[in-house]
């Protein structure tokens, strides 16, 4: 007991420092975690989250019977898989090319510019996309009609183009960020390995194949696993704001996040919305834990825990 | 060999220049459209080479439209207050976590860490903020939900403290009679400027670019930040288009900003980031590399 008092006398200021963060996390993160039980209740605004009557799994039963349930999970997973594969290939390729360029100034400039899209919000991105895709005066339609004489495309009402558009925008926005991660790894590769390869008579392509790529292997695996851990999540702005909430596109733009938002704010369907949200949280939790466990086995320094 | 390398360098540079053009083209289109005469924009569409230049859009934004100056004020205010508070909370949480001698620090580490693994999601958070804390249409709605503290940043800063600030320095300060709070602000903080700058820029970027809290909690136009304003304008346009498709148009077109004004507004939304970016570019790149590899 006396020991405890002595310890507290010494350490209380340090515990006090935790306080703002502890309070904030409690409100911002922990209360909503408990509030997740709303998915098992029939929400009644007058009675609040903890007073609404329990209804067991009814919300989930209703959700599963809708066509939305399948569409949003399919879209979330497929888009993420394509984003991960193409994003990784593009970033690795760009990082390798950048690392082979000799002119230091040029290198720096390329890197700086390619990161710019990472810095802007999805709202801005949606305006940029609209400048290209606007049906009446967008750049693409203008060019198609005037230069090639092809009929204008009503982009925001034509679902079949959107998987490509969203993938391109995602690549455009994320390339700089991902490239930097791989580029940093390349800079960390032991230069004697390259010298040894030159002594062995390796050409540039062989050096990339036998030194650079093996050097990038663990970073690629780790970042991919981390991304797989988040495969049930999606960027709300990309799937809601960029397609401008256009009804005809919903089949190819609905993800779990947009469904939850629409249920909550537009269709007043809190039951199914919270059921979808809970599903996302629980599966997401399992995926993150799994991904991290595997990462730890490969490289314990890179795992989250 | 050298000849061969020159060929490669040309190809590699050409590829990178192509990428740079792809990255910059949308921004150029935006800038050029904002400088195009409105009539010419309607007649010829968005174009990289305006048929007729005009700075009308910017004059309109600066002189006639109060909402933009106001939006800027809100954005600057939210970003400044938010970044400051966030950094303060982050430093105060990260420092004791970095103290190996502190009993029970693992409990606080787990408390922080668990929020990265599991989340209640939008619905319970939304209900709590609106019904328990009545945050709708207040300044706090832009400042607090989701943005005031990021566990990633805390861990990043903790790692910096443990690896860059020797225990002896802290021990020496304590022997000199400095209190723990004094140690944080006069010993630790000056040594942590690079990481504070990196995290500060990322946090500031998050606040400046945030429009989701505006989407959830704000419909009072006095609280529109520049991003929220842009988002709301687009929503009105969406509604207009949907009504036009249903043949029940009753939104007044004249109330919505014209195409060139919208593009000028977008330019204004990016401008502060582009001004600061070159100065923090090095910090940022470093921050991204540490941050991603060790959360």
Tab-separated table of C-alpha atoms in Angstrom, chain A residues 7 10-11 13-18 21-22 24-33 35-36 43 49 94 97-98 100-102 108 110-117 119-121 123-124 126-128 130-132 137-139 142 146 157 172 175 177 180-181 184 204 236-237 240-241 244-246 260-261 264-265 270 273-274 281 285 288-289 301-305, chain B residues 5 8-9 12-13 15-17 19-20 22-24 26-27 29-30 44-46 48 89 92-93 95-96 101-103 108 111-115 117-120 123-124 126-129 131 133 144-149 174 180-181 184 205 209 211-212 215-216 227 230-231 233-235 238 241-242 245 263 266 270 273-274 277 281 284-285 288-289 292-294:
chain	number	residue	atom	x	y	z
A	7	UNK	CA	4.322	5.298	-6.982
A	10	UNK	CA	5.704	10.003	-8.638
A	11	UNK	CA	3.530	9.041	-11.602
A	13	UNK	CA	1.124	13.607	-13.695
A	14	UNK	CA	1.791	10.979	-16.338
A	15	UNK	CA	-1.616	9.354	-15.771
A	16	UNK	CA	-3.192	12.783	-15.935
A	17	UNK	CA	-1.716	13.220	-19.417
A	18	UNK	CA	-3.681	10.205	-20.631
A	21	UNK	CA	-7.235	10.958	-24.892
A	22	UNK	CA	-8.984	8.451	-22.647
A	24	UNK	CA	-12.112	11.258	-26.221
A	25	UNK	CA	-11.654	7.607	-27.170
A	26	UNK	CA	-14.336	6.599	-24.690
A	27	UNK	CA	-16.850	8.923	-26.329
A	28	UNK	CA	-15.780	8.688	-29.945
A	29	UNK	CA	-15.007	4.954	-30.089
A	30	UNK	CA	-16.187	2.986	-27.066
A	31	UNK	CA	-19.730	4.317	-26.624
A	32	UNK	CA	-20.537	3.533	-30.310
A	33	UNK	CA	-19.109	0.030	-29.767
A	35	UNK	CA	-24.295	1.214	-29.242
A	36	UNK	CA	-23.812	-1.421	-31.916
A	43	UNK	CA	-35.010	1.480	-33.144
A	49	UNK	CA	-30.579	3.261	-28.483
A	94	UNK	CA	6.492	3.214	-60.814
A	97	UNK	CA	11.307	3.078	-62.749
A	98	UNK	CA	11.740	6.073	-60.473
A	100	UNK	CA	16.408	3.768	-61.964
A	101	UNK	CA	16.322	7.419	-62.994
A	102	UNK	CA	19.683	9.121	-62.548
A	108	UNK	CA	12.338	14.547	-56.708
A	110	UNK	CA	8.204	13.314	-60.217
A	111	UNK	CA	7.746	12.046	-56.697
A	112	UNK	CA	6.386	15.374	-55.479
A	113	UNK	CA	3.863	15.703	-58.285
A	114	UNK	CA	2.607	12.130	-58.212
A	115	UNK	CA	1.702	12.540	-54.539
A	116	UNK	CA	-0.544	15.584	-55.149
A	117	UNK	CA	-3.824	13.672	-55.671
A	119	UNK	CA	-3.686	15.559	-50.753
A	120	UNK	CA	-7.113	16.506	-52.043
A	121	UNK	CA	-10.567	15.595	-50.826
A	123	UNK	CA	-15.377	16.268	-53.030
A	124	UNK	CA	-12.737	18.011	-55.112
A	126	UNK	CA	-15.803	14.580	-57.823
A	127	UNK	CA	-15.636	18.048	-59.390
A	128	UNK	CA	-12.559	17.084	-61.382
A	130	UNK	CA	-17.348	15.936	-63.543
A	131	UNK	CA	-15.237	18.256	-65.697
A	132	UNK	CA	-14.327	15.210	-67.767
A	137	UNK	CA	-20.131	19.962	-71.641
A	138	UNK	CA	-17.593	17.521	-70.215
A	139	UNK	CA	-14.188	17.281	-71.808
A	142	UNK	CA	-16.757	17.225	-76.301
A	146	UNK	CA	-16.014	17.067	-82.057
A	157	UNK	CA	-26.648	7.233	-66.320
A	172	UNK	CA	-4.868	8.145	-59.765
A	175	UNK	CA	-0.501	5.851	-56.718
A	177	UNK	CA	1.171	7.229	-51.609
A	180	UNK	CA	6.493	6.191	-51.821
A	181	UNK	CA	6.252	3.121	-49.606
A	184	UNK	CA	11.537	3.839	-49.618
A	204	UNK	CA	19.368	-3.883	-65.747
A	236	UNK	CA	-17.456	6.523	-48.964
A	237	UNK	CA	-16.468	9.601	-50.952
A	240	UNK	CA	-21.041	8.172	-53.174
A	241	UNK	CA	-19.692	11.616	-53.974
A	244	UNK	CA	-22.866	12.049	-57.589
A	245	UNK	CA	-25.319	9.718	-55.829
A	246	UNK	CA	-26.772	8.888	-59.225
A	260	UNK	CA	-25.272	2.198	-44.312
A	261	UNK	CA	-25.301	5.923	-45.046
A	264	UNK	CA	-29.494	6.002	-42.023
A	265	UNK	CA	-29.882	9.386	-43.704
A	270	UNK	CA	-32.003	2.335	-39.276
A	273	UNK	CA	-28.498	0.031	-41.898
A	274	UNK	CA	-27.220	-0.862	-38.434
A	281	UNK	CA	-17.506	-4.211	-38.132
A	285	UNK	CA	-12.424	-7.167	-37.004
A	288	UNK	CA	-7.738	-7.371	-39.419
A	289	UNK	CA	-6.832	-9.849	-36.689
A	301	UNK	CA	8.409	-5.560	-36.773
A	302	UNK	CA	5.753	-4.692	-39.329
A	303	UNK	CA	2.718	-6.057	-37.543
A	304	UNK	CA	0.335	-3.758	-35.737
A	305	UNK	CA	0.548	-5.844	-32.563
B	5	UNK	CA	21.894	3.622	-70.461
B	8	UNK	CA	16.959	3.703	-70.972
B	9	UNK	CA	17.048	7.045	-69.187
B	12	UNK	CA	12.203	5.989	-68.087
B	13	UNK	CA	11.914	9.768	-67.985
B	15	UNK	CA	7.245	7.238	-68.764
B	16	UNK	CA	7.439	9.369	-65.628
B	17	UNK	CA	6.584	12.507	-67.575
B	19	UNK	CA	2.479	9.847	-65.436
B	20	UNK	CA	3.032	13.416	-64.291
B	22	UNK	CA	-1.899	12.171	-66.185
B	23	UNK	CA	-1.733	13.384	-62.609
B	24	UNK	CA	-1.780	17.068	-63.484
B	26	UNK	CA	-7.416	17.176	-64.214
B	27	UNK	CA	-6.000	20.082	-62.224
B	29	UNK	CA	-8.619	21.360	-66.773
B	30	UNK	CA	-10.032	22.720	-63.526
B	44	UNK	CA	-17.713	24.730	-75.929
B	45	UNK	CA	-17.594	22.753	-72.708
B	46	UNK	CA	-14.683	22.210	-70.332
B	48	UNK	CA	-7.749	22.831	-71.678
B	89	UNK	CA	-3.992	15.237	-27.116
B	92	UNK	CA	0.036	13.977	-24.091
B	93	UNK	CA	-1.039	10.396	-24.824
B	95	UNK	CA	4.622	10.657	-24.065
B	96	UNK	CA	3.570	8.543	-21.049
B	101	UNK	CA	9.043	2.785	-16.248
B	102	UNK	CA	5.350	3.733	-16.045
B	103	UNK	CA	3.319	1.011	-14.332
B	108	UNK	CA	-3.479	2.446	-21.895
B	111	UNK	CA	-7.210	0.920	-24.724
B	112	UNK	CA	-5.858	3.005	-27.599
B	113	UNK	CA	-5.068	0.100	-29.813
B	114	UNK	CA	-8.413	-1.667	-29.634
B	115	UNK	CA	-10.112	1.317	-31.315
B	117	UNK	CA	-9.345	-3.003	-34.593
B	118	UNK	CA	-13.012	-2.627	-33.897
B	119	UNK	CA	-15.420	0.178	-34.558
B	120	UNK	CA	-19.083	0.665	-33.813
B	123	UNK	CA	-25.098	4.319	-37.077
B	124	UNK	CA	-24.388	4.216	-33.317
B	126	UNK	CA	-24.374	9.215	-35.514
B	127	UNK	CA	-27.151	8.526	-33.008
B	128	UNK	CA	-24.855	9.331	-30.105
B	129	UNK	CA	-23.538	12.591	-31.534
B	131	UNK	CA	-29.113	12.622	-29.670
B	133	UNK	CA	-24.512	15.371	-27.439
B	144	UNK	CA	-14.854	16.513	-32.811
B	145	UNK	CA	-16.400	13.404	-34.413
B	146	UNK	CA	-13.665	11.088	-35.630
B	147	UNK	CA	-11.016	13.752	-36.122
B	148	UNK	CA	-9.734	14.862	-32.754
B	149	UNK	CA	-7.330	11.975	-32.224
B	174	UNK	CA	13.785	15.367	-13.505
B	180	UNK	CA	6.500	15.925	-15.907
B	181	UNK	CA	4.433	18.516	-17.768
B	184	UNK	CA	6.940	17.321	-22.077
B	205	UNK	CA	-4.975	18.075	-44.139
B	209	UNK	CA	-10.407	18.252	-46.465
B	211	UNK	CA	-16.676	17.154	-45.596
B	212	UNK	CA	-18.192	13.999	-44.056
B	215	UNK	CA	-22.607	15.827	-44.546
B	216	UNK	CA	-23.810	14.132	-41.367
B	227	UNK	CA	-15.332	21.603	-48.567
B	230	UNK	CA	-18.599	22.375	-52.383
B	231	UNK	CA	-20.328	19.190	-51.263
B	233	UNK	CA	-23.517	22.668	-54.091
B	234	UNK	CA	-23.032	19.321	-55.744
B	235	UNK	CA	-25.946	17.826	-53.822
B	238	UNK	CA	-27.762	16.218	-58.110
B	241	UNK	CA	-30.728	16.654	-62.282
B	242	UNK	CA	-32.933	14.021	-60.691
B	245	UNK	CA	-35.270	13.478	-65.130
B	263	UNK	CA	-14.363	25.461	-60.796
B	266	UNK	CA	-12.512	24.073	-56.390
B	270	UNK	CA	-6.984	23.178	-53.103
B	273	UNK	CA	-2.713	22.809	-49.591
B	274	UNK	CA	-0.675	23.517	-52.700
B	277	UNK	CA	2.839	21.298	-49.646
B	281	UNK	CA	6.956	17.634	-48.765
B	284	UNK	CA	5.365	14.242	-45.383
B	285	UNK	CA	7.215	11.611	-47.385
B	288	UNK	CA	4.186	8.270	-44.797
B	289	UNK	CA	7.079	5.829	-44.772
B	292	UNK	CA	2.618	2.812	-42.946
B	293	UNK	CA	5.297	0.371	-41.948
B	294	UNK	CA	4.864	0.836	-38.241
